[in-house]
JSON list of C-alpha atoms in Angstrom, two decimals:
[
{"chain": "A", "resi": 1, "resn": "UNK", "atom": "CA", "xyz": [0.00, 0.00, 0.00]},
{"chain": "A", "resi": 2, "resn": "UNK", "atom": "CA", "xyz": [1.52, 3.68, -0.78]},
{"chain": "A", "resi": 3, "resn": "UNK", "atom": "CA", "xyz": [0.67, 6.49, 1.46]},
{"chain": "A", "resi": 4, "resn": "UNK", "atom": "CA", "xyz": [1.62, 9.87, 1.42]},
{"chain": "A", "resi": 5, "resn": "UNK", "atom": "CA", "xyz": [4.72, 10.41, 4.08]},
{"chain": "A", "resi": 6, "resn": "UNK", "atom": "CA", "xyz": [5.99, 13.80, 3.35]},
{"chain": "A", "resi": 7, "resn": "UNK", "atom": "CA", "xyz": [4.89, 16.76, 1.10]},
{"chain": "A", "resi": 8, "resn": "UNK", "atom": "CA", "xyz": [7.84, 19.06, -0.53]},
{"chain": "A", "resi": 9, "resn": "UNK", "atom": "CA", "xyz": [8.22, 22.75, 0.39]},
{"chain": "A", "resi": 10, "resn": "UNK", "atom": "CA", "xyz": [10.69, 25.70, -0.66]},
{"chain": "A", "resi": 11, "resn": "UNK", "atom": "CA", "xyz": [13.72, 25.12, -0.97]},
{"chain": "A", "resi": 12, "resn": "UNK", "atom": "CA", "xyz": [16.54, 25.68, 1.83]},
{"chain": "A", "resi": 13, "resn": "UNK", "atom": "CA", "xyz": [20.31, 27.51, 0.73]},
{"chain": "A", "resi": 14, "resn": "UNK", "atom": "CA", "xyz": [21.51, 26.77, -2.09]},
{"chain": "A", "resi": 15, "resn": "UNK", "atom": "CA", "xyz": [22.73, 23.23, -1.49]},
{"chain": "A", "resi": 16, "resn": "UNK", "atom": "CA", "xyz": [19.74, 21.36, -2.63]},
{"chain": "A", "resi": 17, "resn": "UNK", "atom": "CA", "xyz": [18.01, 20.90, 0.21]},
{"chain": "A", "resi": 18, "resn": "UNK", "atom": "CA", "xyz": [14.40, 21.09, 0.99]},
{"chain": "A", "resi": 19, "resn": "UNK", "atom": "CA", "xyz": [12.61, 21.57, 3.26]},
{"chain": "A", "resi": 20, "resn": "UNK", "atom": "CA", "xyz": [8.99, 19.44, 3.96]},
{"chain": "A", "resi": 21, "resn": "UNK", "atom": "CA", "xyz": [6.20, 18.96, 5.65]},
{"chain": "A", "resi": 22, "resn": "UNK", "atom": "CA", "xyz": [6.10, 15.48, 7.65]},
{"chain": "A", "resi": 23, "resn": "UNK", "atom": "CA", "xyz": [2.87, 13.46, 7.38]},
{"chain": "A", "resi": 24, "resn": "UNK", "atom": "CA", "xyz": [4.01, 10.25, 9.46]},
{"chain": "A", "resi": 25, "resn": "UNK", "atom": "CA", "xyz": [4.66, 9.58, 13.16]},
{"chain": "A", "resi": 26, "resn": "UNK", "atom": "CA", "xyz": [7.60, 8.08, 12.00]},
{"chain": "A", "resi": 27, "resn": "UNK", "atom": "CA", "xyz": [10.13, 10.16, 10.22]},
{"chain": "A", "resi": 28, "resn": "UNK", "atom": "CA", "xyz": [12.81, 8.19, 11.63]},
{"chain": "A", "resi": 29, "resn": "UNK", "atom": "CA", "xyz": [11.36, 5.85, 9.70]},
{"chain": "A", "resi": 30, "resn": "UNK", "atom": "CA", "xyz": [10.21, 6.71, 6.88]},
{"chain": "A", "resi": 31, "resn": "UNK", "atom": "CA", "xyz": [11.99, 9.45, 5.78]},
{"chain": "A", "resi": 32, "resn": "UNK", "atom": "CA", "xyz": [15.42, 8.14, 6.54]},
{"chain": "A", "resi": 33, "resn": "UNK", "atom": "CA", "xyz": [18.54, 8.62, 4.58]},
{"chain": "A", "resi": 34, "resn": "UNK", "atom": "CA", "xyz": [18.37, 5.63, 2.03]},
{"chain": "A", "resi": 35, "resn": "UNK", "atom": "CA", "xyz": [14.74, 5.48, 1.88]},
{"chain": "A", "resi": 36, "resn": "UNK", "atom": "CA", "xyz": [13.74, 5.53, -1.57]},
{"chain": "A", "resi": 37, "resn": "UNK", "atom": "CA", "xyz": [9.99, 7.54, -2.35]},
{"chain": "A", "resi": 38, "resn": "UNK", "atom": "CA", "xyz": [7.77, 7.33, -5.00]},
{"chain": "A", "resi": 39, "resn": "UNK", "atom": "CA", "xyz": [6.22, 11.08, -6.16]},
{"chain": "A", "resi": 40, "resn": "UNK", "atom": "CA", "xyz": [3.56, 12.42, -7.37]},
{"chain": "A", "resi": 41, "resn": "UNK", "atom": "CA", "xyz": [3.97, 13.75, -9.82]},
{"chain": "A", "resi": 42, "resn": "UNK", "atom": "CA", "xyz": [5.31, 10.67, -10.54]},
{"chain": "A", "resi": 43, "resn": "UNK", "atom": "CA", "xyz": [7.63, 12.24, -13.18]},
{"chain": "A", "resi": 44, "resn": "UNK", "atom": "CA", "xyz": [9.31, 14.06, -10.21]},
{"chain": "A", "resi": 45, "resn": "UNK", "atom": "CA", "xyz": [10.99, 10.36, -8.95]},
{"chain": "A", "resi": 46, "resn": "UNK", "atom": "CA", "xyz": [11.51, 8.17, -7.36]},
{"chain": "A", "resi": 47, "resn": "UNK", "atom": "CA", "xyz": [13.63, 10.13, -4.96]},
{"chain": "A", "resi": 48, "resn": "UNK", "atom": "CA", "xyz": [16.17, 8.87, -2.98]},
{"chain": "A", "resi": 49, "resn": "UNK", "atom": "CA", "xyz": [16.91, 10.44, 0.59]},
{"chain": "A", "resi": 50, "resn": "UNK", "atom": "CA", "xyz": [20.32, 11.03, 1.13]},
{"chain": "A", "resi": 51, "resn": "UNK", "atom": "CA", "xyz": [20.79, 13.39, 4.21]},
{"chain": "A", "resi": 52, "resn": "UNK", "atom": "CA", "xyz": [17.71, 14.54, 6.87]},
{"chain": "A", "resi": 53, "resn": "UNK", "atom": "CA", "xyz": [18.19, 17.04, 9.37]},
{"chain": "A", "resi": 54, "resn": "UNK", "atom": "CA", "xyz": [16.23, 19.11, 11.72]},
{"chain": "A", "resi": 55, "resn": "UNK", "atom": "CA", "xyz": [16.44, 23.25, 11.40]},
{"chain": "A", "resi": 56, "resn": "UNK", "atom": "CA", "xyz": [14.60, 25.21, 13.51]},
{"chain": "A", "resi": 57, "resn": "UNK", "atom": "CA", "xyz": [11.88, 22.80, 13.91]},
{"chain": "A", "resi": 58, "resn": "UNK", "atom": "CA", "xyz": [11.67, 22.08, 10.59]},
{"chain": "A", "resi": 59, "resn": "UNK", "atom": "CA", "xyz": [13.02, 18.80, 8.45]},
{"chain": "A", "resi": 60, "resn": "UNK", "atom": "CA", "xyz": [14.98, 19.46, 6.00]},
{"chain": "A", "resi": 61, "resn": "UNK", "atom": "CA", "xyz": [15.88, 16.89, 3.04]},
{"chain": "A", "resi": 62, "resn": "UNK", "atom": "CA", "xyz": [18.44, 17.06, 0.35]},
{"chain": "A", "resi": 63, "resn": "UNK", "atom": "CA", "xyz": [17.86, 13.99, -2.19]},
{"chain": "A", "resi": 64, "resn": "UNK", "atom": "CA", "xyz": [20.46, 12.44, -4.64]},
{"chain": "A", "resi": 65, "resn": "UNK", "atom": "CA", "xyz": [20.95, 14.35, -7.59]},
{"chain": "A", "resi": 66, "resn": "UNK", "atom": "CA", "xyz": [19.64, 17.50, -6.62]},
{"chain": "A", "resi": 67, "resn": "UNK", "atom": "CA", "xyz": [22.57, 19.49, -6.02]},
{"chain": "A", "resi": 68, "resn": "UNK", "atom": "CA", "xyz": [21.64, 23.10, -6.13]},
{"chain": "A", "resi": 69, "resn": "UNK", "atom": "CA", "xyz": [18.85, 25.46, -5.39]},
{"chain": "A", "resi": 70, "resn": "UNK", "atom": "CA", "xyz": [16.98, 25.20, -8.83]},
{"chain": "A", "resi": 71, "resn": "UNK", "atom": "CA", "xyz": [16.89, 21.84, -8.88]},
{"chain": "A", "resi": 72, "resn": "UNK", "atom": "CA", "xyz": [15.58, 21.63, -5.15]},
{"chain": "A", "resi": 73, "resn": "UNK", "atom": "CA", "xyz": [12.94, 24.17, -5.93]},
{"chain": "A", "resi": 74, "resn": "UNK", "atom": "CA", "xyz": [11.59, 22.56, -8.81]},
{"chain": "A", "resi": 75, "resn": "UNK", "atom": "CA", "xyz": [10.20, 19.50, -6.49]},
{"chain": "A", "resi": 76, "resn": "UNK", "atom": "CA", "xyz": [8.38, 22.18, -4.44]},
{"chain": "A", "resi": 77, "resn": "UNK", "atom": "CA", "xyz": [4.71, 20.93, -3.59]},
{"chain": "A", "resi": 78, "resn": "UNK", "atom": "CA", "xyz": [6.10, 17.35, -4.66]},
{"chain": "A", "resi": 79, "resn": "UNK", "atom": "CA", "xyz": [3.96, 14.66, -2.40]},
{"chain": "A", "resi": 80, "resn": "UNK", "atom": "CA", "xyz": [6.79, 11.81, -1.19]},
{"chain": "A", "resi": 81, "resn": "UNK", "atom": "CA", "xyz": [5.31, 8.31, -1.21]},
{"chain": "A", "resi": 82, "resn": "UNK", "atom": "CA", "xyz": [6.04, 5.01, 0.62]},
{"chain": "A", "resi": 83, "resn": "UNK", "atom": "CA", "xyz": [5.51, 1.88, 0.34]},
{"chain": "A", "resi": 84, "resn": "UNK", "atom": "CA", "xyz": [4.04, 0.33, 3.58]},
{"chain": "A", "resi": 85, "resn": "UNK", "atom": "CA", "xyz": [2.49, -3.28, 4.41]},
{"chain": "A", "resi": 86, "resn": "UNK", "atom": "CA", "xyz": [-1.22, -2.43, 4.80]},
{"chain": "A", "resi": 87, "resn": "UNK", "atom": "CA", "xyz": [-0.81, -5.12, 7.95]},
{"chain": "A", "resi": 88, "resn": "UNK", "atom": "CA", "xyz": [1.18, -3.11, 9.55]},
{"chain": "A", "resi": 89, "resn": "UNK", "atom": "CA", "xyz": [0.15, -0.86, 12.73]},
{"chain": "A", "resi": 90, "resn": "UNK", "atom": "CA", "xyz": [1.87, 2.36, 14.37]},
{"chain": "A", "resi": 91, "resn": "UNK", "atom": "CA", "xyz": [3.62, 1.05, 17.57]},
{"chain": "A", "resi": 92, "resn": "UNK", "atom": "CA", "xyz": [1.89, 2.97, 19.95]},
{"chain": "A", "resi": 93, "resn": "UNK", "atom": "CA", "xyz": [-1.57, 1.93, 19.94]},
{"chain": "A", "resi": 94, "resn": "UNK", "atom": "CA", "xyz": [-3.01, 5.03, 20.27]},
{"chain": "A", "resi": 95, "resn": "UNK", "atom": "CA", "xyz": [-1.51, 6.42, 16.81]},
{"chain": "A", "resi": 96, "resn": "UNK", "atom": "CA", "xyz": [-3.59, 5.16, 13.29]},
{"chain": "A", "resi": 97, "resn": "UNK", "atom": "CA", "xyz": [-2.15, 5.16, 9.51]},
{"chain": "A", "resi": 98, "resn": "UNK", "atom": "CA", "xyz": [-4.65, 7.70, 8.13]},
{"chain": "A", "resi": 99, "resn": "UNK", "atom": "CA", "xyz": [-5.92, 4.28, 6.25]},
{"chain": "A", "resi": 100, "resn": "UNK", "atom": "CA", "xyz": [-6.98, 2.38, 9.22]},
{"chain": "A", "resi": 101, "resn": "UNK", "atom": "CA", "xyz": [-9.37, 5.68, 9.60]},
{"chain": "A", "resi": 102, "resn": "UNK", "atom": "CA", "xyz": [-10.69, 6.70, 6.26]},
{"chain": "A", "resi": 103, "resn": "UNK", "atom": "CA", "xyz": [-14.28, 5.25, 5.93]},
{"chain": "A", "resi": 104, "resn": "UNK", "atom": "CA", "xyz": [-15.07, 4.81, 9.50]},
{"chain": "A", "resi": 105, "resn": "UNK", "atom": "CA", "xyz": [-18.56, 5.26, 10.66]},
{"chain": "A", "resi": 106, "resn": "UNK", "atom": "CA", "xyz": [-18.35, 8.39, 13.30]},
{"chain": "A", "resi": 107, "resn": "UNK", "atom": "CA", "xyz": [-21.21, 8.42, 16.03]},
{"chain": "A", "resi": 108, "resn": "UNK", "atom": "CA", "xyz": [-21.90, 9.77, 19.00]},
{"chain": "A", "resi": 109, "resn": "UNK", "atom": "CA", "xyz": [-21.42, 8.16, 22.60]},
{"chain": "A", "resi": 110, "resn": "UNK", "atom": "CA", "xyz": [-25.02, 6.92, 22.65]},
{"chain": "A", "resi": 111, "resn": "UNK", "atom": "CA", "xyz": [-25.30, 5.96, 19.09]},
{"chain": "A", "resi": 112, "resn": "UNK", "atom": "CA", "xyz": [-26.14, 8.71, 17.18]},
{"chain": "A", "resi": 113, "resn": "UNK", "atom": "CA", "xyz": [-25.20, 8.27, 13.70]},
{"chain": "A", "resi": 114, "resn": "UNK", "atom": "CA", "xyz": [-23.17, 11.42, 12.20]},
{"chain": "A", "resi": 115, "resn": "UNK", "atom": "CA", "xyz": [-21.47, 10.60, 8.92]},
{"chain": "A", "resi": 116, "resn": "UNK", "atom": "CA", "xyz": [-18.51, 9.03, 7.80]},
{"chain": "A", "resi": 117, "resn": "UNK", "atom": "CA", "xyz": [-14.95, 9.83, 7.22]},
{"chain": "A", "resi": 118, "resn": "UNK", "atom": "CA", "xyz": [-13.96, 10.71, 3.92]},
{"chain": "A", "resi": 119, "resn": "UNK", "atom": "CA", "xyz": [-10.23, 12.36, 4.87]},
{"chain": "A", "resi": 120, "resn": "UNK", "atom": "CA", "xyz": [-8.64, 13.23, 7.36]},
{"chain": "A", "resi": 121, "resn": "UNK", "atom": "CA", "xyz": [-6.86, 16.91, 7.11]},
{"chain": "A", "resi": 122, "resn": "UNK", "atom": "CA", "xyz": [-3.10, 17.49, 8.44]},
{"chain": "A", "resi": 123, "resn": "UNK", "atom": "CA", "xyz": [-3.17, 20.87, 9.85]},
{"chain": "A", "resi": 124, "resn": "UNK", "atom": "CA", "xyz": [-0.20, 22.55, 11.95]},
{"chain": "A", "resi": 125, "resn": "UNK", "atom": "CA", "xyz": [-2.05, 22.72, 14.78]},
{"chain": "A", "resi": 126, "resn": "UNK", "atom": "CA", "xyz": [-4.05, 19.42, 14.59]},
{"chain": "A", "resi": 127, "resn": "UNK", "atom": "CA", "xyz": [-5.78, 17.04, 12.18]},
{"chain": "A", "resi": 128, "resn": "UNK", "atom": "CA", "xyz": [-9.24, 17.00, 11.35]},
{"chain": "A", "resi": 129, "resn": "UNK", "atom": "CA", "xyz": [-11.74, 14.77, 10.60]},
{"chain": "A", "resi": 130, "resn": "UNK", "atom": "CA", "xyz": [-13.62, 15.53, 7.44]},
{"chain": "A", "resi": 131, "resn": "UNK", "atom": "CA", "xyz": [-17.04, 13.33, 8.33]},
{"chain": "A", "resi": 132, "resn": "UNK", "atom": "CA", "xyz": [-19.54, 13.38, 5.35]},
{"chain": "A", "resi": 133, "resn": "UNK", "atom": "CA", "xyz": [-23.15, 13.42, 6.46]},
{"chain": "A", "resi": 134, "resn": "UNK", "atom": "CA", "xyz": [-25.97, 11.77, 5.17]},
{"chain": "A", "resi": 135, "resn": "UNK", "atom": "CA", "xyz": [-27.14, 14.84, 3.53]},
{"chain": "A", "resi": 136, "resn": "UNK", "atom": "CA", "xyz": [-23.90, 15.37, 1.75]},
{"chain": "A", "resi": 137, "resn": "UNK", "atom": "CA", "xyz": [-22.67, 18.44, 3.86]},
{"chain": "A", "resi": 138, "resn": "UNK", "atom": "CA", "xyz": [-19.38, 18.00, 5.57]},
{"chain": "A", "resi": 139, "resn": "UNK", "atom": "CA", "xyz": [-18.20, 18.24, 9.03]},
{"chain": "A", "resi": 140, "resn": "UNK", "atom": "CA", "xyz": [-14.74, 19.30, 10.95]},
{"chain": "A", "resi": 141, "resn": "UNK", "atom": "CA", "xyz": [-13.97, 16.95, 13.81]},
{"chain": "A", "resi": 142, "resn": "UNK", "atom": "CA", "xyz": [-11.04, 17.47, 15.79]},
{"chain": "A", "resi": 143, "resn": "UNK", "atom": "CA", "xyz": [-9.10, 14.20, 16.13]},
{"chain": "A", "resi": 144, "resn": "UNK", "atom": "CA", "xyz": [-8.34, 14.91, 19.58]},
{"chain": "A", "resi": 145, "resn": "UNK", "atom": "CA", "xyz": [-9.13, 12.77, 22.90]},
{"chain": "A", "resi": 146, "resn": "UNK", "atom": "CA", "xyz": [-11.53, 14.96, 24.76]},
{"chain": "A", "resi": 147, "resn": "UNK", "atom": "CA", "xyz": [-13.64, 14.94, 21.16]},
{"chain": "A", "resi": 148, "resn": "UNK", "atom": "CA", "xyz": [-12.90, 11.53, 19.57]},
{"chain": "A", "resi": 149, "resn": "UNK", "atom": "CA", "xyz": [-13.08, 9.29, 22.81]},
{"chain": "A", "resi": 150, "resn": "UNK", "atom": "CA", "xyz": [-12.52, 6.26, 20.86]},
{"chain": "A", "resi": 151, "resn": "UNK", "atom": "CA", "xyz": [-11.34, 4.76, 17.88]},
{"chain": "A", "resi": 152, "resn": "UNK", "atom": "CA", "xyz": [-12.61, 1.19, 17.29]},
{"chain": "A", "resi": 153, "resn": "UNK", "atom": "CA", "xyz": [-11.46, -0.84, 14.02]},
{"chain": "A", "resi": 154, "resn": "UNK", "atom": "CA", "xyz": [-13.25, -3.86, 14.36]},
{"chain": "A", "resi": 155, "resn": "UNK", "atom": "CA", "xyz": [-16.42, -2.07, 14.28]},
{"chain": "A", "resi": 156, "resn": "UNK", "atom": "CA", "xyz": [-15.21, 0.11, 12.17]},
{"chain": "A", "resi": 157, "resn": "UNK", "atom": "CA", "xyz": [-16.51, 3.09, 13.82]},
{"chain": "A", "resi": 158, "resn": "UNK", "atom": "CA", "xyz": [-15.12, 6.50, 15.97]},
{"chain": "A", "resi": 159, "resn": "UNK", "atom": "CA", "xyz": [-17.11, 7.61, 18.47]},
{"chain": "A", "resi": 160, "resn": "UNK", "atom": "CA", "xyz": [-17.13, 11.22, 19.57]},
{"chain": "A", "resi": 161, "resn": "UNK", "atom": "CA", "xyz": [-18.21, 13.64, 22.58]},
{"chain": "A", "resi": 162, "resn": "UNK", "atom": "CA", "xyz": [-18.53, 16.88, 20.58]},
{"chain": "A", "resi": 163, "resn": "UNK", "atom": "CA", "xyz": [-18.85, 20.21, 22.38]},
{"chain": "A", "resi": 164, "resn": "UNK", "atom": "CA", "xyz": [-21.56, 22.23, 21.81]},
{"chain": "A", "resi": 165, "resn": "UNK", "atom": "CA", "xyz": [-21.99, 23.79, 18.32]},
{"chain": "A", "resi": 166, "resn": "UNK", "atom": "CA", "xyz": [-19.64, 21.38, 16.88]},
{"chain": "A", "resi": 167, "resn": "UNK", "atom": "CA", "xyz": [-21.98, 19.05, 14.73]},
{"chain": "A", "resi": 168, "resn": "UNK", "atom": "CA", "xyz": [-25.40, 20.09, 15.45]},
{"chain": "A", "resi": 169, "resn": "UNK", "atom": "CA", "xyz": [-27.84, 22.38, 12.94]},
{"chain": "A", "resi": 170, "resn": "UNK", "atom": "CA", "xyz": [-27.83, 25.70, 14.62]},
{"chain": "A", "resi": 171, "resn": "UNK", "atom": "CA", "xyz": [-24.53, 26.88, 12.67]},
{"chain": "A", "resi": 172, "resn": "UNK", "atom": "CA", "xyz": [-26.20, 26.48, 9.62]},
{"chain": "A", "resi": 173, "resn": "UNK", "atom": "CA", "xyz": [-28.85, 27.78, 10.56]},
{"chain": "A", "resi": 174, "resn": "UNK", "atom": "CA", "xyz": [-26.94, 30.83, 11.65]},
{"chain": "A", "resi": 175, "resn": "UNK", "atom": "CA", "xyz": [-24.99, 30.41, 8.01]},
{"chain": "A", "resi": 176, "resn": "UNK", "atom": "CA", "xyz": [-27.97, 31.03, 6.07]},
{"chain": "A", "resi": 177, "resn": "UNK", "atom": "CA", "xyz": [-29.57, 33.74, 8.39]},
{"chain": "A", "resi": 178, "resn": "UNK", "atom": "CA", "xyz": [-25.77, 35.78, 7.44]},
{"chain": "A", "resi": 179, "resn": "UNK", "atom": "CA", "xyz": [-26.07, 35.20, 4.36]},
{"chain": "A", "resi": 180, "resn": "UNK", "atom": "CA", "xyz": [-29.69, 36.29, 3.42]},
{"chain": "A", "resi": 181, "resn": "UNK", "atom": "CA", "xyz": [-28.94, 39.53, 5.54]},
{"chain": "A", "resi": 182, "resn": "UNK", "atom": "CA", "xyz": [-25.79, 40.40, 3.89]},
{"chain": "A", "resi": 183, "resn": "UNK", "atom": "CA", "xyz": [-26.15, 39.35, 0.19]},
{"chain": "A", "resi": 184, "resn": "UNK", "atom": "CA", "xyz": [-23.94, 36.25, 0.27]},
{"chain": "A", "resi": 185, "resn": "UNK", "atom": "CA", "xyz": [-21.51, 37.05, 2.55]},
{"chain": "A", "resi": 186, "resn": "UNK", "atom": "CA", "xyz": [-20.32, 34.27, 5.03]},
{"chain": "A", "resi": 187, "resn": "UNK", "atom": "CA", "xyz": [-18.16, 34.44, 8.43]},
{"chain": "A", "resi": 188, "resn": "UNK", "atom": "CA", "xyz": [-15.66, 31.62, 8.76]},
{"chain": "A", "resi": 189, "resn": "UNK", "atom": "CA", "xyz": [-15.07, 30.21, 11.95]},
{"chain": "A", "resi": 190, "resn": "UNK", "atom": "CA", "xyz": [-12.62, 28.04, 13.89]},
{"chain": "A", "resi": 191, "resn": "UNK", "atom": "CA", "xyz": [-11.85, 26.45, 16.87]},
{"chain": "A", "resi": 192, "resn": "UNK", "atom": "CA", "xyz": [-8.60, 25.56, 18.85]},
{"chain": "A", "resi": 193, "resn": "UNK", "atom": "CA", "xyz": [-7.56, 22.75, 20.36]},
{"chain": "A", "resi": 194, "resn": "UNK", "atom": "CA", "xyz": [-4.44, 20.16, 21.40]},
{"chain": "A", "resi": 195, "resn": "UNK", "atom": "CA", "xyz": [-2.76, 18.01, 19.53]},
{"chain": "A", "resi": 196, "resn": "UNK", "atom": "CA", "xyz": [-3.06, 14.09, 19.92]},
{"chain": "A", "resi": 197, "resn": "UNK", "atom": "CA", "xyz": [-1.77, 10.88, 19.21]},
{"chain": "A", "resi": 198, "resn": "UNK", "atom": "CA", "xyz": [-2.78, 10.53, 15.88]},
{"chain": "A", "resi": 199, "resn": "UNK", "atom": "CA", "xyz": [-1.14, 9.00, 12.67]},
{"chain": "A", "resi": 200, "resn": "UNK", "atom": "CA", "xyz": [-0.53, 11.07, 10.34]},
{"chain": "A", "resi": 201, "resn": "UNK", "atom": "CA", "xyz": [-0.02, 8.96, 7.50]},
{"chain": "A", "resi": 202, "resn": "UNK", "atom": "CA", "xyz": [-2.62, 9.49, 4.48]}
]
């Protein structure tokens, strides 16, 4: 199975190097010098890692054959792609491979159907569920343990304890009372919250 490890940003000096934007719980791992990444685009590789290191919080990546700051800049927005045994399971049991989560029914503690998950989102600050509805409208859930309180496979199902305001009606109904009193205009909102445990392998 190939999943999406690593996304390519701007380039870093003029030495090739790269910096990007993890999307696993194990960079050790998976982006580690040797390991050789499919791309897409795939005309962009495969790539082969050749040094990794960490500046100022960031991880930065210089791949064989890219020896200057041209060549590194051209594999800006490049997605890096592994290969990885769909068997196998993060070691900490709290932490899921985004695929072990796409699809899964989402419900509330006391049954309540409320969609399904159709990707999860990699923000900065935390991931997101993005949970389909019935209906076809979509939904933001935080994948974070005082929201998602539990993450079964086997029934394939997550089962959330969503503040108030988070999935229920009266934001839309708010949405469309904006929007017919200010010719179309709409107010985006957004919530913090912590990060958790969570794979981020899509």
């Amino acid at each position: 199975m190939q999943l999406v490890v690593a996304r390519v940003g701007r380039a870093h000096g003029i030495k090739g190097e790269v910096t990007v934007e993890v999307r696993t719980d194990e960079p050790e791992l998976r982006l580690a010098p040797g390991a050789v990444l499919a791309t897409d685009p795939a005309s962009a590789g495969p790539l082969t890692i050749e040094t990794g290191r960490v500046h100022s919080g960031r991880l930065l990546l210089r791949f064989e054959g890219v020896r200057d700051r041209n060549g590194a800049e051209a594999l800006r927005n490049t997605l890096l792609i592994a290969e990885v045994d769909p068997d196998t399971k993060p070691e900490d049991p709290d932490e899921y491979y985004d695929h072990q989560l796409m699809d899964l029914d989402v419900v509330l503690e006391d049954g309540t159907e409320v969609g399904r998950i159709t990707e999860i989102s990699h923000l900065p600050s935390q991931d997101l569920f993005v949970v389909e509805r019935a209906d076809g409208t979509e939904v933001l859930i935080p994948f974070v343990e005082e929201i998602v309180v539990d993450i079964d496979l086997e029934k394939q199902r997550a089962v959330i304890d969503p503040p108030p305001g988070l999935i229920d009606d009266r934001a839309e109904i708010a949405s469309s009372r904006d929007a017919e009193n200010s010719s179309g205009d709409t107010e985006n909102t957004s919530g913090d919250a912590e990060n958790s445990s969570a794979g981020d392998e899509a």
